[in-house]
Coordinates of C-alpha atoms in Angstrom, one line a residue:
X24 CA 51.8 -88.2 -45.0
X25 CA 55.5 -86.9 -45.1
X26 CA 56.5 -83.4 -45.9
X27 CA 57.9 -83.7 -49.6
X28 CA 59.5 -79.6 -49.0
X29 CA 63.1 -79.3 -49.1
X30 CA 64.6 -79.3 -45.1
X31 CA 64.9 -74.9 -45.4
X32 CA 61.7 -74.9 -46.7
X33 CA 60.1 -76.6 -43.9
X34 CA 61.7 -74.3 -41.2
X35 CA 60.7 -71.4 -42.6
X36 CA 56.9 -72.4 -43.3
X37 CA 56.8 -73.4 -39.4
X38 CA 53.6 -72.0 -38.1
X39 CA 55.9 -71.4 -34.6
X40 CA 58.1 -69.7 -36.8
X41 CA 55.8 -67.7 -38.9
X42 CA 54.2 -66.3 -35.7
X43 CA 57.3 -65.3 -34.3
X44 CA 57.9 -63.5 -37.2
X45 CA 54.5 -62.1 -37.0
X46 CA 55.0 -61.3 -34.1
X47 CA 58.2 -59.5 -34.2
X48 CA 56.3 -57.2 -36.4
X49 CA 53.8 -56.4 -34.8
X50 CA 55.8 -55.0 -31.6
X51 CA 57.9 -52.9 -33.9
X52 CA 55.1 -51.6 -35.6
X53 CA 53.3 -50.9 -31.9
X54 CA 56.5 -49.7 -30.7
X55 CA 56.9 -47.2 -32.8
X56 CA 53.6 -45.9 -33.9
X57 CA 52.3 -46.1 -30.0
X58 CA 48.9 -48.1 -31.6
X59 CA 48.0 -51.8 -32.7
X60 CA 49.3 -52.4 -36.0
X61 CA 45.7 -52.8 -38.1
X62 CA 44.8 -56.3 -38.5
X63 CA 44.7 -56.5 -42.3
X64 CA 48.6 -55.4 -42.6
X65 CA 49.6 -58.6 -40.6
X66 CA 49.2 -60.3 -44.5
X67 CA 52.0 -57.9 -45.9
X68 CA 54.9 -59.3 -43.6
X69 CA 55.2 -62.6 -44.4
X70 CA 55.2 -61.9 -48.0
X71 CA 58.0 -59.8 -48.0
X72 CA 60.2 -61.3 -44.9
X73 CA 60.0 -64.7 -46.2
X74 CA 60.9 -65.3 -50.0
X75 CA 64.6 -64.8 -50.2
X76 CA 65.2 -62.5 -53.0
X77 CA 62.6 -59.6 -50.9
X78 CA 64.3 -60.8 -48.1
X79 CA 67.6 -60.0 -49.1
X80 CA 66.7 -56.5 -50.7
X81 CA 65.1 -55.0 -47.6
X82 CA 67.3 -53.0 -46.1
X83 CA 69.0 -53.6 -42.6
X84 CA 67.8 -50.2 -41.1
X85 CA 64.3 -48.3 -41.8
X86 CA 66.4 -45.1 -43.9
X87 CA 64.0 -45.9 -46.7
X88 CA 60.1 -45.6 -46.2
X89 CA 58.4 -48.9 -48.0
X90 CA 57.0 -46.4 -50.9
X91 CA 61.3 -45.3 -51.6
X92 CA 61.8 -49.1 -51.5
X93 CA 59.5 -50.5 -54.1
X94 CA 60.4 -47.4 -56.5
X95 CA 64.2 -49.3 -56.3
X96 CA 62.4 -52.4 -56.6
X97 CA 59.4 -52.9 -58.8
X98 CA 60.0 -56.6 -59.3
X99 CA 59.4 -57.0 -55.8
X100 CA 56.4 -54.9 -56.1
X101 CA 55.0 -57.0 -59.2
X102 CA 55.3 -60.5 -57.6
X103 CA 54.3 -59.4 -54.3
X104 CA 50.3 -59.9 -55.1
X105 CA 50.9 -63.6 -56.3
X106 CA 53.0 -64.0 -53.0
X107 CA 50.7 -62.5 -50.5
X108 CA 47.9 -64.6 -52.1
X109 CA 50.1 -68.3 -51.9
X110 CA 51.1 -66.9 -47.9
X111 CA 47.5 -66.1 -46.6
X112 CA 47.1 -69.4 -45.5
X113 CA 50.0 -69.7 -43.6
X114 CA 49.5 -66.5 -42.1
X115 CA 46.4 -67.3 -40.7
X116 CA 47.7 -70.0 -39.4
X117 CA 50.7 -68.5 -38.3
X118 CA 48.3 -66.1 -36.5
X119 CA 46.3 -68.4 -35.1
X120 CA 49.3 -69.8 -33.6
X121 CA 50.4 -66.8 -32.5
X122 CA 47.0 -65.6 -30.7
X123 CA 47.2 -68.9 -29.1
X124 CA 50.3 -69.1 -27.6
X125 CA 49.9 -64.8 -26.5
X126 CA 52.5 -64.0 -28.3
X127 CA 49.7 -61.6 -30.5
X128 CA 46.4 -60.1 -29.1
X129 CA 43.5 -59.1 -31.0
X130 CA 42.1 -55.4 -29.4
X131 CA 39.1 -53.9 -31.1
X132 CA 41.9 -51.6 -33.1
X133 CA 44.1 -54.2 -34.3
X134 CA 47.7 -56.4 -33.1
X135 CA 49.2 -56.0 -30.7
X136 CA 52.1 -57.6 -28.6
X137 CA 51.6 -58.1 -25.0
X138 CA 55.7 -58.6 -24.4
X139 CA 58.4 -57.9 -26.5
X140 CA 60.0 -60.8 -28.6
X141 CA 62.9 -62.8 -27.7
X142 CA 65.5 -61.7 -29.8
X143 CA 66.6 -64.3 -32.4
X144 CA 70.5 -65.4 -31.6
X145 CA 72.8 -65.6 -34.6
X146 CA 74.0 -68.5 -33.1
X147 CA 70.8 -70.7 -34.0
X148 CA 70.8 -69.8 -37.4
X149 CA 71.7 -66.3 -39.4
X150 CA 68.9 -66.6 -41.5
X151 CA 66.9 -67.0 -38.9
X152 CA 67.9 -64.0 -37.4
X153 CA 68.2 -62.1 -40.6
X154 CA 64.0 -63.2 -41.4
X155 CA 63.7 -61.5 -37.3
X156 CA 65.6 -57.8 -38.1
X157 CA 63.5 -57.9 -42.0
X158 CA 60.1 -58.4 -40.0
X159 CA 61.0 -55.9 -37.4
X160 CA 62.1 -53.7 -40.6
X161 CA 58.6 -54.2 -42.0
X162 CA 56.4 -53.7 -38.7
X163 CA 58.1 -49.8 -38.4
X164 CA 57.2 -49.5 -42.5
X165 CA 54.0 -50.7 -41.8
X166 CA 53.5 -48.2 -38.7
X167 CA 53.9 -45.1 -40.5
X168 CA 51.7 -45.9 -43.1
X169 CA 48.1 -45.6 -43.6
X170 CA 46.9 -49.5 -44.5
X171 CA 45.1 -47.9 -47.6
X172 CA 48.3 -46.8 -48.5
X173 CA 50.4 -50.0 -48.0
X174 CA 48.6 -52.0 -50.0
X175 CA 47.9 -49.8 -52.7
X176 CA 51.8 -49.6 -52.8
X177 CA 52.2 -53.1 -52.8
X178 CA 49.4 -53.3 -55.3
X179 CA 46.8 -55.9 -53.3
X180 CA 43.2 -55.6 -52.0
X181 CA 42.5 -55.8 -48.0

């Protein structure tokens, strides 16, 4: 059966893709938090990386913690549940892919990445690039707070 989805659309719900992204998170959330990232807040980057109007809001550098953010921008914050619910199965997936390819490892503590992403080139595609830096964005968020927290915040169950 052919993929109907528009040519953008298909890119970016890429299980390859989504696990890079994924991925990307998860070693700047390591990185800077010196732990695995908690399993559960894997589900929250997606959902914010990949719809373009949350994509385009985050900012470029963390100099707003994720609760400042959503205080700017509660209409992110009130379609996030409905997002994170219509992306769980593609992050699982994405995961899974991920996992496979060791790009992600499961410890008893959470994710974690066992070498650092290759850095997306501007050259292949600036959105591709620009989904990389959001993700990265997220991961440190996502480090510093407590997973309770986050998805209070974002107003989702674990």
């Amino acid at each position: 059966m052919a993929d109907r989805r528009a040519p953008e659309a298909q890119a970016l719900f890429n299980t390859a893709f989504g696990a890079y992204l994924l991925s990307t998170g998860v070693h700047a959330a390591t990185k800077k938090a010196g732990r695995p990232l908690p399993f559960p807040n894997a589900f929250l980057i997606l959902p914010l990386v990949l719809p373009p109007d949350s994509r385009g809001d985050l900012p470029v550098q963390a100099v707003y913690s994720l609760s400042a953010w959503l205080t700017d921008h509660p209409r992110h914050q009130a379609a996030f549940a409905q997002r994170a619910v219509a992306l769980t199965d593609f992050t699982r997936a994405s995961l899974r892919t991920a996992v496979r390819h060791a790009a992600i490892e499961v410890t008893a503590t959470g994710l974690r990445c066992p070498r650092a992403p290759r850095a997306a080139s501007t050259a292949e595609s600036e959105e591709v690039a620009d989904c990389a830096r959001r993700a990265g964005l997220v991961g440190r968020w996502l480090a510093v707070v407590d997973p309770v927290l986050s998805f209070t915040l974002l107003g989702v169950r674990p």
